[in-house]
Coordinates of C-alpha atoms in Angstrom, one line a residue:
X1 CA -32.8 -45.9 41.0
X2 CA -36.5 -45.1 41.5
X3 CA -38.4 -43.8 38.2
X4 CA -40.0 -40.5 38.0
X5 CA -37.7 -38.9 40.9
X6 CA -35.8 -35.8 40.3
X7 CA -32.4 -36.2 39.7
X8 CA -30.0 -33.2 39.7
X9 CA -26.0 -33.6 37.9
X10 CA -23.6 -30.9 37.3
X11 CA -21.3 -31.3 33.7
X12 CA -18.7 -29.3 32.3
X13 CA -19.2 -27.9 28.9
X14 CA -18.1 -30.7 26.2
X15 CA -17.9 -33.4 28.4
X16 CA -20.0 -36.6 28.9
X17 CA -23.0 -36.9 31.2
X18 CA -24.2 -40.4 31.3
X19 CA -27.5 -41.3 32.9
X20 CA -27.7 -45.1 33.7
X21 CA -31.3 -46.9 34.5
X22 CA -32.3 -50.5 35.9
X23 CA -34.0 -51.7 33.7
X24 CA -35.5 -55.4 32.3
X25 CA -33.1 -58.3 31.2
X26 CA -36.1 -60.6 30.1
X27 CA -36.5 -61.5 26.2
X28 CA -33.9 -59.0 24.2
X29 CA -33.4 -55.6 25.5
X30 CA -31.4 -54.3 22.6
X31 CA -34.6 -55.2 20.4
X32 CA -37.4 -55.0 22.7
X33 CA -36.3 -51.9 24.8
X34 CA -36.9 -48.6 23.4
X35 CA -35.2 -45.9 25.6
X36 CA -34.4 -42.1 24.8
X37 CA -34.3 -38.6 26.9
X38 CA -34.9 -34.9 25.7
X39 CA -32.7 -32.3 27.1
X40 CA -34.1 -29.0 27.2
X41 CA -32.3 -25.4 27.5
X42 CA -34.2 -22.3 26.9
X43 CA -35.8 -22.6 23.8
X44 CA -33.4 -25.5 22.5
X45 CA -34.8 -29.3 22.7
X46 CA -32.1 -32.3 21.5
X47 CA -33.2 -35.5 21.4
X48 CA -30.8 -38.6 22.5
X49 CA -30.9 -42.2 21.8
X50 CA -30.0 -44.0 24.8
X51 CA -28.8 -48.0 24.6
X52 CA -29.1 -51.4 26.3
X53 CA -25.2 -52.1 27.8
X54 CA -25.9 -55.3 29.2
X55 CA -26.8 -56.5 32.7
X56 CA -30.1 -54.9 32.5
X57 CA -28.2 -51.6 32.5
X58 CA -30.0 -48.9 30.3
X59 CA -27.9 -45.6 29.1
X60 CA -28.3 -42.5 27.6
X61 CA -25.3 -40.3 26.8
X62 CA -25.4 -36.6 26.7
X63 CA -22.4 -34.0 25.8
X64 CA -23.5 -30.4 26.8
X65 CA -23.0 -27.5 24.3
X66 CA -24.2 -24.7 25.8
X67 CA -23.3 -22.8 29.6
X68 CA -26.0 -23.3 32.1
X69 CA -29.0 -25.5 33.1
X70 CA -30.9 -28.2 31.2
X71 CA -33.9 -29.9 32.0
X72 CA -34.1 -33.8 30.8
X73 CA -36.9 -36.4 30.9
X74 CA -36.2 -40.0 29.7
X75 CA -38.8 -41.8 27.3
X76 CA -39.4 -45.6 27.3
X77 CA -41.8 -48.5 26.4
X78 CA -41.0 -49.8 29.8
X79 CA -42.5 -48.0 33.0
X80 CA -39.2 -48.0 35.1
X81 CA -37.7 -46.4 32.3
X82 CA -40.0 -43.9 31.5
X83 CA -40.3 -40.3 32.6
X84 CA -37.2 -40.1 35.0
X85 CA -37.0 -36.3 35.3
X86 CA -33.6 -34.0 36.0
X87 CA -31.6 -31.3 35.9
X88 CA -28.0 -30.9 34.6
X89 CA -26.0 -27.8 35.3
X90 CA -23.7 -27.3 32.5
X91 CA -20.2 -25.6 33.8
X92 CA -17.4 -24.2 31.7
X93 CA -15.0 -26.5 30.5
X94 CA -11.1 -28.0 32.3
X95 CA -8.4 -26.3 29.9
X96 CA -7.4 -28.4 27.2
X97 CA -10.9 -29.4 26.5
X98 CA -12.1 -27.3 22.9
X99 CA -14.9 -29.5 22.2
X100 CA -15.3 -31.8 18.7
X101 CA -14.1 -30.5 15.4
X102 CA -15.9 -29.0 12.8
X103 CA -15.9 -27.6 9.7
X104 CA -14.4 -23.7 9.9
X105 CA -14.2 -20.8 7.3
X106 CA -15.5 -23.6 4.1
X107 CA -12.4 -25.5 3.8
X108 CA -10.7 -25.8 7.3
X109 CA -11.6 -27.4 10.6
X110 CA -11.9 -25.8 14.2
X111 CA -12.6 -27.0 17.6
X112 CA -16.2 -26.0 19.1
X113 CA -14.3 -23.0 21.2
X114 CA -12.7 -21.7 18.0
X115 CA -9.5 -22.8 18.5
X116 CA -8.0 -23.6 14.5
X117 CA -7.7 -27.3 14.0
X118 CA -5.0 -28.5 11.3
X119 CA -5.5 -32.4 11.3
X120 CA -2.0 -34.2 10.6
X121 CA -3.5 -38.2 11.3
X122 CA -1.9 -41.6 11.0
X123 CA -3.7 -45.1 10.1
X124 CA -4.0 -48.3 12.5
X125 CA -7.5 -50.1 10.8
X126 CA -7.8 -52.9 13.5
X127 CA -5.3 -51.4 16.2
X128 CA -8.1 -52.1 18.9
X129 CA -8.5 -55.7 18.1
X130 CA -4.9 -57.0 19.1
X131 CA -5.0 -57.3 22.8
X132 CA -4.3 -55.0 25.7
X133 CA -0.5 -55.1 25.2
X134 CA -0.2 -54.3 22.2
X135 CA -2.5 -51.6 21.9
X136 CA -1.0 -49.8 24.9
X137 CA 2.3 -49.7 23.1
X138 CA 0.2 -47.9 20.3
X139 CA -0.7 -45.5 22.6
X140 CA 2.6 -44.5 24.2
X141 CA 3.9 -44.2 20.3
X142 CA 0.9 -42.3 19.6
X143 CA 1.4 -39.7 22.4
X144 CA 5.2 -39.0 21.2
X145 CA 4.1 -38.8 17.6
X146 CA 2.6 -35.7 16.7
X147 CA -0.1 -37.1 15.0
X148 CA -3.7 -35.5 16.0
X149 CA -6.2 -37.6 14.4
X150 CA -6.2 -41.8 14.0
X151 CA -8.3 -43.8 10.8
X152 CA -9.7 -46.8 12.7
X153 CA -11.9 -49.4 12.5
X154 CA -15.1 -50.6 14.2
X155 CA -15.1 -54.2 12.5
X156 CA -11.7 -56.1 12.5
X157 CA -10.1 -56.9 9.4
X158 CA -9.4 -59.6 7.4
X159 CA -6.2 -58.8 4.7
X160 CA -2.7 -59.9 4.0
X161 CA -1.2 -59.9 7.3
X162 CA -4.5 -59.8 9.2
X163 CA -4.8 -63.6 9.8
X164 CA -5.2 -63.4 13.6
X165 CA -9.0 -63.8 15.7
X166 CA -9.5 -60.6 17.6
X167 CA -10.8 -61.3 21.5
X168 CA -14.2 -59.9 20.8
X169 CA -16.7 -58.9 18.1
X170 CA -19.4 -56.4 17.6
X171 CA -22.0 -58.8 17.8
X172 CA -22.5 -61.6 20.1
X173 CA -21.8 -65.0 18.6
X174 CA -18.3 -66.7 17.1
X175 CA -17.2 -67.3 13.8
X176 CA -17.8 -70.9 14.0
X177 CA -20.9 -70.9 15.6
X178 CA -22.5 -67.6 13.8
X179 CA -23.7 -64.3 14.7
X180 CA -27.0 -63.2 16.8
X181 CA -27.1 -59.9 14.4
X182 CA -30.1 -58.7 16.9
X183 CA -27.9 -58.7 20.0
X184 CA -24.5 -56.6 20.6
X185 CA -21.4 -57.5 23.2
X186 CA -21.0 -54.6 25.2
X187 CA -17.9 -55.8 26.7
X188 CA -16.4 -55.1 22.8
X189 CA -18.2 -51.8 23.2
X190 CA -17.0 -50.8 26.5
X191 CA -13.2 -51.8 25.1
X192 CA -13.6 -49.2 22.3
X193 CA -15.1 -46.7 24.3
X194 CA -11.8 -47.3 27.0
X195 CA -9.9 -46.9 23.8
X196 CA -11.6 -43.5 22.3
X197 CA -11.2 -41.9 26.2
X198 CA -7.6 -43.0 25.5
X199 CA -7.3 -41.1 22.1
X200 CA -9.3 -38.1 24.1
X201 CA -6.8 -37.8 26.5
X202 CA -3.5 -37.9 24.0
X203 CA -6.1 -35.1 22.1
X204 CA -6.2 -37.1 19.3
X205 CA -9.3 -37.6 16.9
X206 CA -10.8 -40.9 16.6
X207 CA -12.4 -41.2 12.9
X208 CA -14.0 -44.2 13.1
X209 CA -14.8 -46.1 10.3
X210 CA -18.2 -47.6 10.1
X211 CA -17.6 -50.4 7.4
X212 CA -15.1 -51.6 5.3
X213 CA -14.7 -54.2 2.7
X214 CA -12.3 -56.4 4.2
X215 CA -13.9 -59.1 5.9
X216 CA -14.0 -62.9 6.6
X217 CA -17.0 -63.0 9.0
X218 CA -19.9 -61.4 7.6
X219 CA -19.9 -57.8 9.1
X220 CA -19.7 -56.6 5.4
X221 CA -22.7 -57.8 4.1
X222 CA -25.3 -57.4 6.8
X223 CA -28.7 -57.1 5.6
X224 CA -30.0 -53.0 5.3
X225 CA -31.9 -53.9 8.6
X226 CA -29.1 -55.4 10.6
X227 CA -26.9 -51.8 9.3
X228 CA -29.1 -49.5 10.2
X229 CA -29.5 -51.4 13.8
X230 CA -26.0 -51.3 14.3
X231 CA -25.9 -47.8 13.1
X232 CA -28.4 -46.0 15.2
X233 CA -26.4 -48.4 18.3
X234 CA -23.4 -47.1 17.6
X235 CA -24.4 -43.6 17.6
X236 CA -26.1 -44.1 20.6
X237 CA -23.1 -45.2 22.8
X238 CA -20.2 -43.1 21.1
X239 CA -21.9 -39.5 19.4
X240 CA -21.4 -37.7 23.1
X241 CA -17.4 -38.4 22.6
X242 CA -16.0 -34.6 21.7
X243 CA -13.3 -36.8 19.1
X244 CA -14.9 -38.9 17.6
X245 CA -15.4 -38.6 13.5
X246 CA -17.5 -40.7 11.4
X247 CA -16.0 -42.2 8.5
X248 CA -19.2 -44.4 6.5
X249 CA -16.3 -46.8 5.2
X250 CA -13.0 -47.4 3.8
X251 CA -13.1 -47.8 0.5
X252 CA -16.6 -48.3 0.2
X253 CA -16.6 -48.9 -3.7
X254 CA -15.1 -52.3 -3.3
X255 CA -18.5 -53.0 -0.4
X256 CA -20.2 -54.2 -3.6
X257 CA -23.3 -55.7 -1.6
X258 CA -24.5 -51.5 -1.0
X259 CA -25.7 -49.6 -4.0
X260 CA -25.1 -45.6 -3.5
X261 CA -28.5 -45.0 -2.1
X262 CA -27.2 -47.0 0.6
X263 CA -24.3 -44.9 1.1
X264 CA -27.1 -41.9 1.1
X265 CA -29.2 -43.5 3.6
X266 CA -25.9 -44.0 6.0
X267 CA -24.6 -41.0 6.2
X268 CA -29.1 -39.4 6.6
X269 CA -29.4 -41.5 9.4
X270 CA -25.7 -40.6 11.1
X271 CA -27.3 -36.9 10.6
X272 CA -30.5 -37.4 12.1
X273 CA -29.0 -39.2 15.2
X274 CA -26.3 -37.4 16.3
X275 CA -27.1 -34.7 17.9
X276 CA -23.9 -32.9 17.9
X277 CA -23.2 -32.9 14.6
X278 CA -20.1 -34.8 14.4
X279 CA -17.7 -34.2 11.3
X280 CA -19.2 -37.3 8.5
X281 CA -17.0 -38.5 5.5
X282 CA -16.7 -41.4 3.0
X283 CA -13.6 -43.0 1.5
X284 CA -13.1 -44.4 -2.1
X285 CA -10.7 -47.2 -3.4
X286 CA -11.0 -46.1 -7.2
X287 CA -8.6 -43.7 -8.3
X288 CA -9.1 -42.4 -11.7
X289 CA -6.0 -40.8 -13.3
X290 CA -6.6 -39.0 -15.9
X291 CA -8.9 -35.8 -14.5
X292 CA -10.6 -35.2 -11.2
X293 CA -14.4 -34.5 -13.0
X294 CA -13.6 -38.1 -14.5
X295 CA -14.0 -39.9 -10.8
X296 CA -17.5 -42.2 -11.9
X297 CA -16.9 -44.1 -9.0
X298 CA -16.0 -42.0 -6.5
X299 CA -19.3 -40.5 -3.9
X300 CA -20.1 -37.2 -4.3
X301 CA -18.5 -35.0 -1.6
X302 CA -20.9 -32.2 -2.4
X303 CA -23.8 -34.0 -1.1
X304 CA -24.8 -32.0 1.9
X305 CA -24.6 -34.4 4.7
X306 CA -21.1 -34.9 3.6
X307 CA -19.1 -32.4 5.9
X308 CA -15.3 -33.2 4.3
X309 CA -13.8 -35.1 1.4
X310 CA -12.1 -38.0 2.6
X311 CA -9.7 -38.7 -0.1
X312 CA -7.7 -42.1 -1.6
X313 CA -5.0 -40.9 -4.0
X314 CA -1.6 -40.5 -4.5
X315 CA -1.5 -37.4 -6.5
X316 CA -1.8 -34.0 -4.3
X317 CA -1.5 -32.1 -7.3
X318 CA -5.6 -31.9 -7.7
X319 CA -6.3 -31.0 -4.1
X320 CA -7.1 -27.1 -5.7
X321 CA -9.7 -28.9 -7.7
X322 CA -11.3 -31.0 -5.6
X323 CA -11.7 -27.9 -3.1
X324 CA -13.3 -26.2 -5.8
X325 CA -15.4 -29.3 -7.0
X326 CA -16.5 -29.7 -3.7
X327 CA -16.5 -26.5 -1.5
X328 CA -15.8 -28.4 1.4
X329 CA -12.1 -29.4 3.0
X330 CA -10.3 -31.9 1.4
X331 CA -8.6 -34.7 3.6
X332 CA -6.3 -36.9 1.3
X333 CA -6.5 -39.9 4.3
X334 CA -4.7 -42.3 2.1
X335 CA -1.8 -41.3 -0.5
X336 CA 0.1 -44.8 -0.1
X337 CA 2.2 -45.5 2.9
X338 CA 5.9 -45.5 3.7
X339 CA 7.5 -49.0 4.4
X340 CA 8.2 -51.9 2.5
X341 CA 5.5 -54.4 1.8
X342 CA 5.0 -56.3 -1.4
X343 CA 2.2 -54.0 -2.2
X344 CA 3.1 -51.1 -4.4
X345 CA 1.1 -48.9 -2.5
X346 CA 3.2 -50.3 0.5
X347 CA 6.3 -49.1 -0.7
X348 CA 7.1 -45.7 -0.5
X349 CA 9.8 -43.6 1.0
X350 CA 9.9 -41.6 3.7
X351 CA 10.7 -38.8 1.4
X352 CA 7.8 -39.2 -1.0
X353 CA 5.7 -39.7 2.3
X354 CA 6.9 -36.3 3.2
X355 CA 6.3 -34.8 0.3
X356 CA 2.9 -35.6 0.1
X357 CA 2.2 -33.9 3.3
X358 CA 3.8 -30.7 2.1
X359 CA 2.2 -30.8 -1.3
X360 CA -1.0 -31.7 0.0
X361 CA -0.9 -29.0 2.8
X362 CA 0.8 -25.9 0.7
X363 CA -2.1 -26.4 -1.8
X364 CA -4.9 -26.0 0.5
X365 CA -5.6 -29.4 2.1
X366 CA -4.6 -32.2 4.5
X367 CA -3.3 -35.8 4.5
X368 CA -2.9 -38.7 6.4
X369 CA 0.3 -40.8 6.9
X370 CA 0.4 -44.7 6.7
X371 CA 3.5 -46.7 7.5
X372 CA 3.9 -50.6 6.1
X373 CA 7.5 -51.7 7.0
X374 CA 7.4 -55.9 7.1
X375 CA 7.8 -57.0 11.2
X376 CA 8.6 -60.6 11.9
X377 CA 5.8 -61.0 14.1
X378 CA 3.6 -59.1 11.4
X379 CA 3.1 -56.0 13.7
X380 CA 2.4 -53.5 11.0
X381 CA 1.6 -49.9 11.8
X382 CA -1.1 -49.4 9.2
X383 CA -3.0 -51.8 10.5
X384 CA -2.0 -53.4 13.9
X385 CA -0.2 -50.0 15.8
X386 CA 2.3 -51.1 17.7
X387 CA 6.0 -49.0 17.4
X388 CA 6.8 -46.7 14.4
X389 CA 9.9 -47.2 12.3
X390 CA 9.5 -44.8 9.2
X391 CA 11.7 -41.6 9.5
X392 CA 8.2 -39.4 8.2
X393 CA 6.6 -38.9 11.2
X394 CA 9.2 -36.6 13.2
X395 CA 9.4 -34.8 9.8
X396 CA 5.2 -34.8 9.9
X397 CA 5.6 -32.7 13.8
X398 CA 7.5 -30.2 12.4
X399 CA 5.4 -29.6 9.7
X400 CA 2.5 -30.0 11.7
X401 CA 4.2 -27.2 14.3
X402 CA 5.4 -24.8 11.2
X403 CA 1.9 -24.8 9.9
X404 CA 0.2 -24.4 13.4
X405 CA 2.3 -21.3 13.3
X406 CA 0.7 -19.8 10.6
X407 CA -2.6 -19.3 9.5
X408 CA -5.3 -21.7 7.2
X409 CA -3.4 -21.9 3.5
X410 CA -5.7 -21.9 0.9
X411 CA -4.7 -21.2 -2.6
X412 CA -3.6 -17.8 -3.9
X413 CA -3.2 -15.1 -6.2
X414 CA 0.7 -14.9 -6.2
X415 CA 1.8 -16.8 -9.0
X416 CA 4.3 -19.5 -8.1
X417 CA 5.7 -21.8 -10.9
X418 CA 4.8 -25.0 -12.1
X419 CA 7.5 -27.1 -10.7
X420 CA 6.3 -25.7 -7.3
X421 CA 3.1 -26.3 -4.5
X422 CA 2.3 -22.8 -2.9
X423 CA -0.4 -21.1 -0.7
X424 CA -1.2 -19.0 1.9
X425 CA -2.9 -16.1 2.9
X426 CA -2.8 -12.9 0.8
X427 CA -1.1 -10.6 1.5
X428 CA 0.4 -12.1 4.8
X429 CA 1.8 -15.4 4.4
X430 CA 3.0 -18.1 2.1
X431 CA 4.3 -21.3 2.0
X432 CA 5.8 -22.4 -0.8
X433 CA 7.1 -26.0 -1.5
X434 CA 9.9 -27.4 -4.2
X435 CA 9.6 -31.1 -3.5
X436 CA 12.2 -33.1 -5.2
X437 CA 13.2 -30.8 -7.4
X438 CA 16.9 -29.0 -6.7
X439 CA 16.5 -25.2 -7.9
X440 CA 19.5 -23.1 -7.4
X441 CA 17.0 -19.5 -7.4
X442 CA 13.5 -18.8 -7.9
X443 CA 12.1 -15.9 -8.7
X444 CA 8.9 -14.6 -6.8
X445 CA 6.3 -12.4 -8.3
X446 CA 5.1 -11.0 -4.6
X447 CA 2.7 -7.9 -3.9
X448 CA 4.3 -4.5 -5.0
X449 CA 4.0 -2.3 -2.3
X450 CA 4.6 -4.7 0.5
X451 CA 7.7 -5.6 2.4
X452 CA 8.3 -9.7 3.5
X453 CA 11.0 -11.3 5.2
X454 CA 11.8 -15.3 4.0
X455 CA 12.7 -18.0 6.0
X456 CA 14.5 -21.5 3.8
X457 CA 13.3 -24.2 4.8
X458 CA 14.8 -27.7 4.9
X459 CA 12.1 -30.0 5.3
X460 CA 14.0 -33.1 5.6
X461 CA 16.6 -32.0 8.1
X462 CA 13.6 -29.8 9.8
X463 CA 15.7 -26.4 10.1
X464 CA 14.6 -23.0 9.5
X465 CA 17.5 -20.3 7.9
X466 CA 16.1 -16.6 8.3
X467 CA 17.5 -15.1 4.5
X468 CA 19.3 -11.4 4.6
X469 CA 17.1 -7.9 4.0
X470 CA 13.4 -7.6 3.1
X471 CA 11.7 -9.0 -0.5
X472 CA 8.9 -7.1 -2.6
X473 CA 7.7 -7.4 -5.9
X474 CA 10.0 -9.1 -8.5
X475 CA 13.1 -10.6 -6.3
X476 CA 15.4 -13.3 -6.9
X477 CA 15.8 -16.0 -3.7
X478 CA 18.8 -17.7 -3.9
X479 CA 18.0 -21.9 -3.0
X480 CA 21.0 -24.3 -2.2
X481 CA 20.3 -26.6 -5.1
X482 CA 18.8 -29.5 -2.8
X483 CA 15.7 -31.2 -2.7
X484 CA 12.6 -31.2 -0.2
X485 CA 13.5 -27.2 0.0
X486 CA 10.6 -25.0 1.5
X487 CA 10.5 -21.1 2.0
X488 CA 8.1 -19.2 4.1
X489 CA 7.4 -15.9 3.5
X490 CA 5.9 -12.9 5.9
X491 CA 4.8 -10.1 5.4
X492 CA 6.7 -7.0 8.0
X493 CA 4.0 -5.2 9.5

């Protein structure tokens, strides 16, 4: 492709224009090489990073916002690469396509059209580094889960049952010979960009996590220079996916070689670069018990290029708190996981699984399921993908459905008792949760004045019994005496 000829595209809205270039292969291009374009609409001007992906192949990535026509010129240290003028004519998007997920009404998310966004997400760290196989039977048990969003990692991990070499690493090099930390592998890159379009299509979320701690080949302890390289690349080839999340780490407290102003400096240079603004989180491995104003090591949430609270605890009780610590939605990604490793955090039921969800969604927040059950071949959900065997996750869809129903739940003036997790909307809607506990009646303090209709929920057998005649006020509702009991309650129009 000749530089400096004028170069006309058409894009529909939230999708990905990609510009590629010829460009030199001589010396390092992923060093040496600096290439960007501005893309211009009216009176708005974005600035993109573009990349070096190999085979003296030069890319910038662009994800239009905004109906109608953009101007772009490239920018370059290199002639060739320099200048190369267009046009892209930005066209309304195929159905199904909302655009990336933000933040909505303070504690909430949305798509980009508007379209409420309740995120219901599973965990499979290193599910792209374990071979084509495998990672296509993750996706087929993915797309009849019901889950919407997916933790996963960029690095691969190195943990109890994570013995095994992945096929390809971030960085060119081997672990016995070393790494070139100035030179990527695009083939790697290109894999997890197959794998994110994979996610896109299922319409699943892709938070990727940037670093973690658990490592065997030196991704964890890169000097600041070598992160912020890999940084700004990374945001370079991925920010113009609509589902992609950034997550700075898993449990970032246990990364001992970054202070906090490290942490600060990460997530400052994730919001300079993107240019869409993609959701940015962080997530701890201390858990303090006592009080939630007690959490010394946890980062602060309230920092303002922190966009959610990504959460590790097993507790949903605090969720109220942390919203109002915070001011900002409050995703509890890790709560323990269903299964049964030799890990206590490994070992939880399905039915305390479940009940974290409802907990965690009936006061105002979100969570994100795990599942550890041993596998002879150590195939292990939470880490590897592969199938699902916990009973949570059809249990998970139906909540995930009941509360898509619905509107956002946030926390509310009707006073439910202690022994119970309620929210809603007043004076429209509640949801209001029992757990384990077996009550044969509550009684309800709803709005005088106002007329609702309750529905009993069984949350573990999933069915929905409509109760006799209208409520207001004081009323008794009569409960069968079970646990994992739910009611909703409407109000008649």
């Amino acid at each position: 492709m000749k530089p400096h000829q004028s170069l006309a595209f058409e894009t529909k809205r939230w999708d990905m224009f990609e510009l590629r270039l010829q460009g030199p292969t001589d010396g390092n291009p992923f060093v040496d090489v600096r290439f960007s374009a501005r893309f211009k609409h009216r009176f708005l001007t974005l600035e993109v990073d573009g990349f070096y992906d190999g085979d003296g192949q030069y890319c910038v990535r662009f994800m239009p916002e905004i109906l109608g026509e953009w101007s772009f010129e490239t920018a370059s240290n290199v002639p060739e690469l320099d200048g190369v003028k267009g046009s892209l004519t930005c066209v309304p998007p195929d159905p199904g396509n909302r655009g990336p997920v933000r933040v909505a009404n303070r504690y909430h998310f949305a798509y980009a059209d508007g379209t409420p966004f309740f995120p219901f997400g599973t965990t499979c760290y290193a599910w792209i580094h374990q071979g084509r196989d495998l990672e296509e039977r993750t996706l087929r048990s993915l797309s009849r889960s019901g889950f919407n969003k997916i933790r996963m990692c960029v690095f691969p991990k190195h943990y109890d049952y994570n013995r095994k070499e992945p096929e390809r690493y971030p960085f060119e090099g081997s672990p016995e010979l070393g790494w070139d930390f100035t030179r990527f592998d695009p083939v790697f890159w290109r894999h997890l960009e197959d794998r994110i379009r994979d996610l896109q299509k299922l319409g699943i979320e892709a938070d990727l996590i940037l670093f973690h701690p658990y490592d065997r080949w030196g991704f964890s302890t890169m000097s600041p220079e070598t992160d912020e390289f890999y940084l700004r690349y990374a945001v370079a080839r991925l920010a113009a996916f609509r589902n992609i999340w950034w997550s700075l780490a898993n449990e970032y407290d246990l990364m001992k070689s970054k202070s906090m102003s490290d942490w600060d400096r990460f997530f400052r240079l994730l919001q300079t670069h993107d240019p869409y603004q993609h959701l940015r989180s962080i997530h701890n491995w201390h858990h303090p018990e006592i009080h939630y104003r007690s959490n010394l090591h946890w980062y602060d949430h309230g920092k303002p290029w922190v966009t959610h609270a990504s959460i590790q605890h097993h507790d949903l009780y605090f969720v109220p708190e942390w919203r109002e610590l915070y001011q900002k939605p409050i995703v509890v990604d890790e709560c323990r996981y269903e299964g049964n490793l030799n890990h206590g955090w490994g070992n939880i039921t399905a039915e305390k699984m479940l009940e974290c969800f409802w907990e965690g969604v009936t006061r105002g927040g979100y969570v994100t399921h795990g599942e550890t059950f041993v596998h002879p071949e150590d195939i292990i959900w939470w880490s590897h993908g592969g199938e699902l065997h916990g009973e949570s996750p059809e249990r998970i869809r139906f909540l995930r459905r009941l509360i898509e129903e619905g509107p956002p739940i946030n926390p509310t003036a009707v006073p439910f008792q202690w022994d119970a997790a309620g929210g809603g909307a007043d004076p429209d809607y509640y949801l209001v949760y029992f757990g384990a506990s077996r009550p044969a009646f509550r009684v309800l303090e709803l709005p005088e004045g106002e007329r609702y209709h309750i529905e009993r929920i069984d949350t573990w057998d999933m069915t929905i019994e409509q109760l006799n005649g209208e409520y207001s006020g004081t009323c008794r509702v009569d409960l069968p005496g079970k646990p994992y009991q739910a009611l909703r309650i409407r109000r008649i129009s």
